[in-house]
Short mmCIF file of N, CA, C and O in Angstrom, two decimals:
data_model
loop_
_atom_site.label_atom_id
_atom_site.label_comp_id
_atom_site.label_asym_id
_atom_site.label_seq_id
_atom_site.Cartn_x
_atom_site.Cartn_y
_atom_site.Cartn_z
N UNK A 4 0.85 -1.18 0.00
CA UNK A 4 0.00 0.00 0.00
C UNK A 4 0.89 1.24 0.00
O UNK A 4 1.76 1.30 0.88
N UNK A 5 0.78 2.24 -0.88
CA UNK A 5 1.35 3.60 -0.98
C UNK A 5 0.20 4.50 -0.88
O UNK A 5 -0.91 4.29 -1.36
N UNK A 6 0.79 6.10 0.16
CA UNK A 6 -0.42 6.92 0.72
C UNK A 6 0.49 8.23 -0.10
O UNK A 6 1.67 8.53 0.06
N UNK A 7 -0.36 8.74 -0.88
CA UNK A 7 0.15 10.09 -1.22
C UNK A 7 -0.96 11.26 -0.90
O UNK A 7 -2.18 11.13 -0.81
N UNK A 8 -0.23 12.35 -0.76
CA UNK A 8 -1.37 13.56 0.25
C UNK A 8 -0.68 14.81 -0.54
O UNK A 8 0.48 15.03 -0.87
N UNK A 9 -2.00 15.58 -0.72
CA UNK A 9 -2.49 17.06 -1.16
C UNK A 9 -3.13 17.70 -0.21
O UNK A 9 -4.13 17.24 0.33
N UNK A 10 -2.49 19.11 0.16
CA UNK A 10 -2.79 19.24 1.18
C UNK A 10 -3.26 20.83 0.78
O UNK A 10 -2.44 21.43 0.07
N UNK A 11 -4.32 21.47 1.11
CA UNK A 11 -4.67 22.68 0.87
C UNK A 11 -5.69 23.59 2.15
O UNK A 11 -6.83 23.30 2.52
N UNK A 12 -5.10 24.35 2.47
CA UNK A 12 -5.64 24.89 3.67
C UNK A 12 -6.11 23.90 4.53
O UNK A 12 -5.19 23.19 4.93
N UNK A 13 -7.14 23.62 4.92
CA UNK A 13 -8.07 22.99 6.44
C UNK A 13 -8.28 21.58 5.54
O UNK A 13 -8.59 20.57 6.17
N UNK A 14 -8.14 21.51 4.35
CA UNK A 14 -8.64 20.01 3.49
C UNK A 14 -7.45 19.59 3.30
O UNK A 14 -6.44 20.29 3.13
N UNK A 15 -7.58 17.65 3.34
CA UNK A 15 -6.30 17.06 2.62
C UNK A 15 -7.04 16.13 2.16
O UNK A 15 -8.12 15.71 2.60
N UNK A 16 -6.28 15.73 1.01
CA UNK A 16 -6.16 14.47 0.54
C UNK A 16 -5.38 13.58 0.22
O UNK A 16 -4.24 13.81 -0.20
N UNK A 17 -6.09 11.96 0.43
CA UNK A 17 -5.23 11.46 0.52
C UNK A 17 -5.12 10.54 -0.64
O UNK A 17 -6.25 10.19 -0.98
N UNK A 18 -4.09 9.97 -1.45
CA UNK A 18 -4.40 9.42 -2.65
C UNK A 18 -3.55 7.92 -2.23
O UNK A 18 -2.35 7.70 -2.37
N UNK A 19 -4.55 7.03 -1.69
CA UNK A 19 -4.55 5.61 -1.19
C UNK A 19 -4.13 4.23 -2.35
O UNK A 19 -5.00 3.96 -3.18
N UNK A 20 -3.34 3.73 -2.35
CA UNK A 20 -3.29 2.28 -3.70
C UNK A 20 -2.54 1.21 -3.08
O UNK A 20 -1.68 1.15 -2.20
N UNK A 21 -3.19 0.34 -3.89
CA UNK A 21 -3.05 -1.08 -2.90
C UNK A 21 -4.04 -1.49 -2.52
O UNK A 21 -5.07 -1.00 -2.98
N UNK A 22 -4.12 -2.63 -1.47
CA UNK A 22 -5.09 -3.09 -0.58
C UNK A 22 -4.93 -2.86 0.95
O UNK A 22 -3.99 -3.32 1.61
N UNK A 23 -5.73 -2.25 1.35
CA UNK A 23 -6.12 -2.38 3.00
C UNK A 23 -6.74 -3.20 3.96
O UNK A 23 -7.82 -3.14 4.54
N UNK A 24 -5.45 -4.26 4.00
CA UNK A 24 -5.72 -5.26 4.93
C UNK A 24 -5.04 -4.91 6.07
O UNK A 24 -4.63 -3.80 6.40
N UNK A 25 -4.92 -6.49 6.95
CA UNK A 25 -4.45 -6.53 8.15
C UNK A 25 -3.14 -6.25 8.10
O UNK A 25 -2.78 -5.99 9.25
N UNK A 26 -2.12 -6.15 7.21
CA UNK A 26 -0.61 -6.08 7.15
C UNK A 26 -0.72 -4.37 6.83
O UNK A 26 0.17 -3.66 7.28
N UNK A 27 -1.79 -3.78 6.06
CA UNK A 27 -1.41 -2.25 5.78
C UNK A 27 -2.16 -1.76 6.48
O UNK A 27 -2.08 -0.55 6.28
N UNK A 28 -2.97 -2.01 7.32
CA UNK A 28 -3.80 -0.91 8.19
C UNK A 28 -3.50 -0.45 9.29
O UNK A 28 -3.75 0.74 9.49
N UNK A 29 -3.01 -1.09 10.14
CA UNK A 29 -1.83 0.15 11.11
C UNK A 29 -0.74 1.05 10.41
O UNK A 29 -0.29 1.99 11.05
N UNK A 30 -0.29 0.79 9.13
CA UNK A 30 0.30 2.03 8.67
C UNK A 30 -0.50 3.28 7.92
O UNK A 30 -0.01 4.34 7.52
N UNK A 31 -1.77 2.88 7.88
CA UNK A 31 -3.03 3.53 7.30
C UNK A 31 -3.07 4.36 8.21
O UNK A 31 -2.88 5.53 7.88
N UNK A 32 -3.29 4.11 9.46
CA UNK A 32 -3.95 4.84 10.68
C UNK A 32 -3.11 5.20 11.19
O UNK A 32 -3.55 5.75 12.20
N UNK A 33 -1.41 5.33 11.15
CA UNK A 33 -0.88 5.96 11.19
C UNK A 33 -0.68 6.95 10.82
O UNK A 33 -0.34 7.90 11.52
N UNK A 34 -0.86 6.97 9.46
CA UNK A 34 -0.47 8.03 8.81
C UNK A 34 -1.28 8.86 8.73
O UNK A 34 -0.86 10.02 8.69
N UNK A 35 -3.14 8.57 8.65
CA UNK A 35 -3.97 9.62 8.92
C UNK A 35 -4.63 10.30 10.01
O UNK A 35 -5.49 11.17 9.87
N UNK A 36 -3.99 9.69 11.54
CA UNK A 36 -3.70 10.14 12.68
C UNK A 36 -2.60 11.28 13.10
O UNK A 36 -2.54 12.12 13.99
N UNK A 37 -1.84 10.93 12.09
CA UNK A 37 -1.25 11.97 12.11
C UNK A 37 -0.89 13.49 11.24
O UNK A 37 0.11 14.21 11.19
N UNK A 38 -2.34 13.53 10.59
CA UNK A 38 -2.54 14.55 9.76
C UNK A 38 -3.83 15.09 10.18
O UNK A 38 -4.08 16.26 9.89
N UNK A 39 -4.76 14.31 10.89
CA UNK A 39 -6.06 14.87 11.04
C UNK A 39 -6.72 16.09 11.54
O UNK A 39 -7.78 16.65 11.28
N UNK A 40 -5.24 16.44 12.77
CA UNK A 40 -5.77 17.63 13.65
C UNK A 40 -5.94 18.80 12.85
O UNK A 40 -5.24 18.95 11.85
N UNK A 41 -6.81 19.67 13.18
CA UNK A 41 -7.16 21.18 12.42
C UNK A 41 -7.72 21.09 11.15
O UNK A 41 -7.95 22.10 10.49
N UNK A 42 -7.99 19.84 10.69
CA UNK A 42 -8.79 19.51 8.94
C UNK A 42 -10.25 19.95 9.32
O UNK A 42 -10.93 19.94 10.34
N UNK A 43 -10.34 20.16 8.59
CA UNK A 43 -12.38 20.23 8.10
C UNK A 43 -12.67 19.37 7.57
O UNK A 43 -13.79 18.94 7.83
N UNK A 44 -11.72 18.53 6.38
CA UNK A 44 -12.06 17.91 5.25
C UNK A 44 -11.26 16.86 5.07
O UNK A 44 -10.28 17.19 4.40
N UNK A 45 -11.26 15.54 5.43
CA UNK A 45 -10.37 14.92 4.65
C UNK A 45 -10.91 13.82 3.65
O UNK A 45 -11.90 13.27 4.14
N UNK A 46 -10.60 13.37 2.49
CA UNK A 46 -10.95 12.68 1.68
C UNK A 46 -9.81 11.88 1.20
O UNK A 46 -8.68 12.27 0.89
N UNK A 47 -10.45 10.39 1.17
CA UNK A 47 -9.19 9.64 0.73
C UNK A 47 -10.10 9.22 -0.68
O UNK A 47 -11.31 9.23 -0.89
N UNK A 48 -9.06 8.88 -1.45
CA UNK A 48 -9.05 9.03 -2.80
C UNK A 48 -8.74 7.53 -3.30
O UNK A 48 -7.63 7.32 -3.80
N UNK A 49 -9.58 6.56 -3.19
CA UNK A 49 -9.22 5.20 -3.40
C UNK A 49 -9.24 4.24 -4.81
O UNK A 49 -9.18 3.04 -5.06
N UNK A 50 -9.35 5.57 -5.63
CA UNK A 50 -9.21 5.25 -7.16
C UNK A 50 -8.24 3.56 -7.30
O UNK A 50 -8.55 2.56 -7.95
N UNK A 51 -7.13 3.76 -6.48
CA UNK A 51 -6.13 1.99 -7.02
C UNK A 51 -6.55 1.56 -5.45
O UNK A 51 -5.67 1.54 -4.60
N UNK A 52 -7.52 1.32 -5.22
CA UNK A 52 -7.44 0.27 -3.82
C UNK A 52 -8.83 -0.66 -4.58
O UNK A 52 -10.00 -0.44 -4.89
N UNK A 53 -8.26 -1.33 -4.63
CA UNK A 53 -9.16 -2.98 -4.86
C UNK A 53 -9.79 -3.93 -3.98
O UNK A 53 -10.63 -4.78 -4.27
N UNK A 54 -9.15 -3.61 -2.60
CA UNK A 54 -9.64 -4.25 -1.61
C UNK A 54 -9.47 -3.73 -0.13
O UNK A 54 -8.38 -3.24 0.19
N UNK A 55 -10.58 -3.82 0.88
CA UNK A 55 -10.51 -3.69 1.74
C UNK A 55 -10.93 -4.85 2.94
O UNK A 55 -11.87 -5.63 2.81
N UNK A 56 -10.12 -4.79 4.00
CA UNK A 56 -10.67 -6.20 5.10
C UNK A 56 -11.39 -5.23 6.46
O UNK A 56 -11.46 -4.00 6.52
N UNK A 57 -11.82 -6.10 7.36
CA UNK A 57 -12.11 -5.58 8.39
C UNK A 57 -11.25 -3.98 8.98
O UNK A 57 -11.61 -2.82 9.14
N UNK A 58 -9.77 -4.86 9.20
CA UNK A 58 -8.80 -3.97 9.91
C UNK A 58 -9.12 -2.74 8.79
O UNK A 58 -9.25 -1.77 9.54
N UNK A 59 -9.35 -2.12 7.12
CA UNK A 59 -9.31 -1.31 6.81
C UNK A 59 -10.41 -0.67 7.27
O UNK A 59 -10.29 0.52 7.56
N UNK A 60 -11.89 -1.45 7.45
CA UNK A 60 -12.91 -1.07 7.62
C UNK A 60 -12.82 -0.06 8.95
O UNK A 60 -13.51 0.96 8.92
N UNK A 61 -11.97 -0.35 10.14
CA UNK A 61 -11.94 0.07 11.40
C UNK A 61 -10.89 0.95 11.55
O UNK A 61 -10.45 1.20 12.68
N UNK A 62 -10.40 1.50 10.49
CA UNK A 62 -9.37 2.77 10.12
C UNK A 62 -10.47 3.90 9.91
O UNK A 62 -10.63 5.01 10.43
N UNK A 63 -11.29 3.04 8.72
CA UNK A 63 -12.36 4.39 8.19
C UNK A 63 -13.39 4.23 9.28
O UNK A 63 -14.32 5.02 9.08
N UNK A 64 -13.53 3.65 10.16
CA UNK A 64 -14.59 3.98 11.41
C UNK A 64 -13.88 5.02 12.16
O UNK A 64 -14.50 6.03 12.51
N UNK A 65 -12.11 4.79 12.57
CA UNK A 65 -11.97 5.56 13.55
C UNK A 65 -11.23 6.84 12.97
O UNK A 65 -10.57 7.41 13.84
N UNK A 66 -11.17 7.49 11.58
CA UNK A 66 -11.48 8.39 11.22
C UNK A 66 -12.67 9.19 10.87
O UNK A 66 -12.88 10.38 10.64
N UNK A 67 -13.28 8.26 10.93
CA UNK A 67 -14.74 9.16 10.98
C UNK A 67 -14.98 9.73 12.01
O UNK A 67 -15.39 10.89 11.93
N UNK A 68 -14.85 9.18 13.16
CA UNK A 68 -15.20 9.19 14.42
C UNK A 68 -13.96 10.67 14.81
O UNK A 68 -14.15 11.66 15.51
N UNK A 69 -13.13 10.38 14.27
CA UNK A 69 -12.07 11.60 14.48
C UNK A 69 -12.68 12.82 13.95
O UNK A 69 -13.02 13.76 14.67
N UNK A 70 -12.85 12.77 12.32
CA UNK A 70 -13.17 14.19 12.18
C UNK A 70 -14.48 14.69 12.30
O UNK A 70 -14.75 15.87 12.13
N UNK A 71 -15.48 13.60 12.67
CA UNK A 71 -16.85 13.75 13.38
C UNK A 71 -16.60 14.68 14.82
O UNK A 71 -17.39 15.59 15.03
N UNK A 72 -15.76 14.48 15.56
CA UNK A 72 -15.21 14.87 16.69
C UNK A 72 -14.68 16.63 16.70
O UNK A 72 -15.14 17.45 17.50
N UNK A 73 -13.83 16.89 15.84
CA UNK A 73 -13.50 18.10 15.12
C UNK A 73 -14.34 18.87 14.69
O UNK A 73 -14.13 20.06 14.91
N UNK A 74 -15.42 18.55 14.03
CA UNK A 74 -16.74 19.04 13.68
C UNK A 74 -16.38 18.96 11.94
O UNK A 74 -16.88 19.69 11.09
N UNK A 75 -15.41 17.91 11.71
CA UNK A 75 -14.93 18.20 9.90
C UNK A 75 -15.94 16.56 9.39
O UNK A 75 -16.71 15.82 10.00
N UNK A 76 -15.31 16.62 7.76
CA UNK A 76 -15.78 15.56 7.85
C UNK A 76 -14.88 14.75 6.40
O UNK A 76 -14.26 15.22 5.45
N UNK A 77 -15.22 13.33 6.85
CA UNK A 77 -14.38 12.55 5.54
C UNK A 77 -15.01 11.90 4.18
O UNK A 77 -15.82 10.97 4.14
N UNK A 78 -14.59 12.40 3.37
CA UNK A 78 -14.86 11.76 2.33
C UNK A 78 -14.69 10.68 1.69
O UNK A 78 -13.73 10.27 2.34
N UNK A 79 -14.85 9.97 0.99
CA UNK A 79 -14.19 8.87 -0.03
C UNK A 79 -14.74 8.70 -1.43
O UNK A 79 -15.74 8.22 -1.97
N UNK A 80 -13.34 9.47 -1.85
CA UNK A 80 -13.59 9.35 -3.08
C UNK A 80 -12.97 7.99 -4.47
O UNK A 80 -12.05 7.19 -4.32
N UNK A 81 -14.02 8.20 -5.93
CA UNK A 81 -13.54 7.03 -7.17
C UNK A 81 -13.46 5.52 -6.04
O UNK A 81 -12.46 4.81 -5.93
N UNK A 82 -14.52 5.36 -5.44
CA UNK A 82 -14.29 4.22 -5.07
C UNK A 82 -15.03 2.89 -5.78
O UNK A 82 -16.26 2.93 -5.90
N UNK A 83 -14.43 1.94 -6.17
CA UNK A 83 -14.74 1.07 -7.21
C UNK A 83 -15.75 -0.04 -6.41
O UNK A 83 -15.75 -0.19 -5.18
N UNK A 84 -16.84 -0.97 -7.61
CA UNK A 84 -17.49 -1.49 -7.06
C UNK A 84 -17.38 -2.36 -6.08
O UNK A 84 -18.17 -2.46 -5.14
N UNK A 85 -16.34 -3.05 -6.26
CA UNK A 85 -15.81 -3.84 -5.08
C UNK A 85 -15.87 -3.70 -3.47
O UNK A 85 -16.52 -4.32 -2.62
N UNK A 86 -14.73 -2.41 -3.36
CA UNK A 86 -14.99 -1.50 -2.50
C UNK A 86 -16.43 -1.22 -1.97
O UNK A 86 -16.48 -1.37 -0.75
N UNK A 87 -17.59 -0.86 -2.54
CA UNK A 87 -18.59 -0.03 -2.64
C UNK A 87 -19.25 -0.94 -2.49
O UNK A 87 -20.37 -0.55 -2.17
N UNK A 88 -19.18 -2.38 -2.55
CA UNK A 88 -20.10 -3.75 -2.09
C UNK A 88 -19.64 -3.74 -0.63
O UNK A 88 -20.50 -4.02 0.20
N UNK A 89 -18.31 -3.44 -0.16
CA UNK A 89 -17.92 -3.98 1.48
C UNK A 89 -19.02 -3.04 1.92
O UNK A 89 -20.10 -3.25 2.48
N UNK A 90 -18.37 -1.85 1.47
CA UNK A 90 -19.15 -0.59 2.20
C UNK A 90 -20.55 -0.83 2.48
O UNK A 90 -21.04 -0.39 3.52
N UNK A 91 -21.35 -1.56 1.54
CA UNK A 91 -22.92 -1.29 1.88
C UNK A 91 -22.78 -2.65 2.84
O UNK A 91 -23.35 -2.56 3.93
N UNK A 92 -22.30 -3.52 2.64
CA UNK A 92 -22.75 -4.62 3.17
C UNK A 92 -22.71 -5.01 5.03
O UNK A 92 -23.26 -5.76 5.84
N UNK A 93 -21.38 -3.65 4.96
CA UNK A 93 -21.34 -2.85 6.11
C UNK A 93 -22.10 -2.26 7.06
O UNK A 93 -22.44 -2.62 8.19
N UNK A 94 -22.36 -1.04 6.24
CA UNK A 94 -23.25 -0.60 6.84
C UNK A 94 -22.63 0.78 6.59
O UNK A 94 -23.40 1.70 6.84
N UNK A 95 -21.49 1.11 6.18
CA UNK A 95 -20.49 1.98 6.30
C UNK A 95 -21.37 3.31 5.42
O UNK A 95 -21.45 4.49 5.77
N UNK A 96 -22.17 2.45 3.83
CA UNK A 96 -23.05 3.94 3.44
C UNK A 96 -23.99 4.82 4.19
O UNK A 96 -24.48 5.86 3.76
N UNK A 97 -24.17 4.29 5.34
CA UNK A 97 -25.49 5.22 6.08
C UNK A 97 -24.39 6.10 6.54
O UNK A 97 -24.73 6.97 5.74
N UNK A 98 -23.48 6.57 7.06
CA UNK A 98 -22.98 7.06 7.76
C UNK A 98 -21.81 7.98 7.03
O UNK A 98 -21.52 9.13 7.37
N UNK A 99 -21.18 7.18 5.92
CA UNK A 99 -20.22 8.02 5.55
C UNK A 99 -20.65 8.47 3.97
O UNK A 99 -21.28 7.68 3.26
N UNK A 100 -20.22 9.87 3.47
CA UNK A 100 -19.67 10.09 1.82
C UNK A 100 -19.27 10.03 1.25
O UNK A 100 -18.18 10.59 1.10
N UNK A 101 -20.01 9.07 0.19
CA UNK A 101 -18.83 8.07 -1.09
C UNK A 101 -18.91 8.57 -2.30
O UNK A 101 -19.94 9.22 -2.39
N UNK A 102 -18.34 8.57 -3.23
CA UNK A 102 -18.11 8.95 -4.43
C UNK A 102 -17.34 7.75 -5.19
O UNK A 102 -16.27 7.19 -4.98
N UNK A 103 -18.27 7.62 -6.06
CA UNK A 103 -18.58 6.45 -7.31
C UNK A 103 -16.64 6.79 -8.19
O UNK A 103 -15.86 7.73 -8.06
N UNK A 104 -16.56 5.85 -8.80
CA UNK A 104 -15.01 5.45 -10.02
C UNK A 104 -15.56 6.58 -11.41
O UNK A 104 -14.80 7.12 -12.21
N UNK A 105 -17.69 6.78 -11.36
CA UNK A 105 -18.09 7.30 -12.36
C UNK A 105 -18.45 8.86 -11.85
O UNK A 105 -18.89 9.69 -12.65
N UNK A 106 -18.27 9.10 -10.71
CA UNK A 106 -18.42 10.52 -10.75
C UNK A 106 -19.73 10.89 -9.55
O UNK A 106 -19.73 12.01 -9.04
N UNK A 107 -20.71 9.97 -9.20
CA UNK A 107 -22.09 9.65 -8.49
C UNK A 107 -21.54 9.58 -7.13
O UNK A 107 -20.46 9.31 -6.60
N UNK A 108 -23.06 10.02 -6.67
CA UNK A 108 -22.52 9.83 -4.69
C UNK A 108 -23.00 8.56 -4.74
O UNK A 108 -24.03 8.39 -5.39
N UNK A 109 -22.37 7.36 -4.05
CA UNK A 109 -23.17 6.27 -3.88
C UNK A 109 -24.34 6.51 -2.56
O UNK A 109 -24.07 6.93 -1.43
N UNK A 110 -25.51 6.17 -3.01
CA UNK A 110 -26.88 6.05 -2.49
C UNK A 110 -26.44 5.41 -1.01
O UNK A 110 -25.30 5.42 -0.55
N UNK A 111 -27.38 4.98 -0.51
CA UNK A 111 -27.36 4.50 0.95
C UNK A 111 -27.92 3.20 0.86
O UNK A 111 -27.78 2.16 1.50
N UNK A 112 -28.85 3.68 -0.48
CA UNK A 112 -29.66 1.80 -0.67
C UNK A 112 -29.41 1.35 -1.90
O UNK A 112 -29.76 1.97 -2.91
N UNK A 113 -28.61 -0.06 -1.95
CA UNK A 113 -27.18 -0.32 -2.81
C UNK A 113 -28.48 -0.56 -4.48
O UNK A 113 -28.06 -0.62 -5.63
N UNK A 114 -29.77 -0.63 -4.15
CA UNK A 114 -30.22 -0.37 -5.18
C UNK A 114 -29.76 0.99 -6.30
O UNK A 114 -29.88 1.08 -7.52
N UNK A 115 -29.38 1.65 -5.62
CA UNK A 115 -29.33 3.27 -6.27
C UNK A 115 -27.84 3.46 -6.80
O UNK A 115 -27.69 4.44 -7.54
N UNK A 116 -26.93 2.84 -6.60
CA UNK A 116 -25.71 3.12 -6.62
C UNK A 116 -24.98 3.45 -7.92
O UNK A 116 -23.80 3.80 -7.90
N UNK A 117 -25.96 3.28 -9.50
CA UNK A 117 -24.78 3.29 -10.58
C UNK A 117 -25.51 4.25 -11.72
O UNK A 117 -25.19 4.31 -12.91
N UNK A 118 -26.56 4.99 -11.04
CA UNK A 118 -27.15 5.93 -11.47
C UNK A 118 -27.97 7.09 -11.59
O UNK A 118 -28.25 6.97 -10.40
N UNK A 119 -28.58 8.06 -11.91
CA UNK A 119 -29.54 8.87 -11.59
C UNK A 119 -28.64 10.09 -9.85
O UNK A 119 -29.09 11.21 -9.59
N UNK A 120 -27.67 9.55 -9.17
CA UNK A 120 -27.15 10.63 -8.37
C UNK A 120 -26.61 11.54 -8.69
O UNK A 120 -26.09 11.45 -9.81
N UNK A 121 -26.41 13.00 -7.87
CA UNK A 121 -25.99 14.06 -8.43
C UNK A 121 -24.19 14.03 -8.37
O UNK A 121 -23.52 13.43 -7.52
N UNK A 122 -23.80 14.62 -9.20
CA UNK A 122 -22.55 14.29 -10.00
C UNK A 122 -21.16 15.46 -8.97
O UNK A 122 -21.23 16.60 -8.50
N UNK A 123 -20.27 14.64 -9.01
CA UNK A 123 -18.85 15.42 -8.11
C UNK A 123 -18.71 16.80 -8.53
O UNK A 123 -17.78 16.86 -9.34
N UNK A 124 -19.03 17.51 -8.39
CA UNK A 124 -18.36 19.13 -8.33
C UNK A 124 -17.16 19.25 -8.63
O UNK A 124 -16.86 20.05 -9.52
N UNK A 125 -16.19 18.52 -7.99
CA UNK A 125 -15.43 19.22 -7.36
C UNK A 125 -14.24 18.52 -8.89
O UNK A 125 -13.06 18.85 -8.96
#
């Protein structure tokens, strides 16, 4: 797993590749523990991550929970279907903001997910 970061005023991002398992997710949560303080915004950018396990799942819980805390909040962005199957099956869409590989927010109800949502801005 390689973490690359853009960093612009109170927002960062993070541009995530690889897989986030049990061997890369304490260096995950390292590294975004130690960028989180004073953000509004952070968004990881999981365009090359193909897979995620539990241990990744409980990185993006306890960043949420971080910049929920701050009053900021996290994004995830180009995340591929794969990805976007853990997430619902999770539970992880009620709670967090995802952004589709096509540009779409993924829905909350995995019926909705590959069409008709309003499109990334940014």
């Amino acid at each position: 797993m390689t973490v690359e970061e853009k960093k612009r005023n109170e927002k960062l991002t993070l541009y995530v590749s690889g897989r986030i398992d049990a061997s890369t997710a304490p260096e995950l949560e390292q590294f975004v523990s130690e960028r989180t303080e004073g953000l509004t915004e952070l968004t990881l950018d999981l365009k090359d991550v193909m897979y995620i396990s539990s241990a990744g799942l409980r990185v993006l819980l306890g960043t949420y929970k971080t910049m929920d805390s701050q009053k900021g909040k996290l994004v995830l962005l180009n995340v591929n279907e794969e990805v976007e199957d853990t997430l619902y099956i999770t539970g992880f869409l009620e709670f967090l903001e995802v952004w589709n590989t096509e540009g779409a927010r993924v829905a909350k109800g995995k019926g909705n997910t590959h069409g008709g949502q309003e499109k990334n801005k940014e």
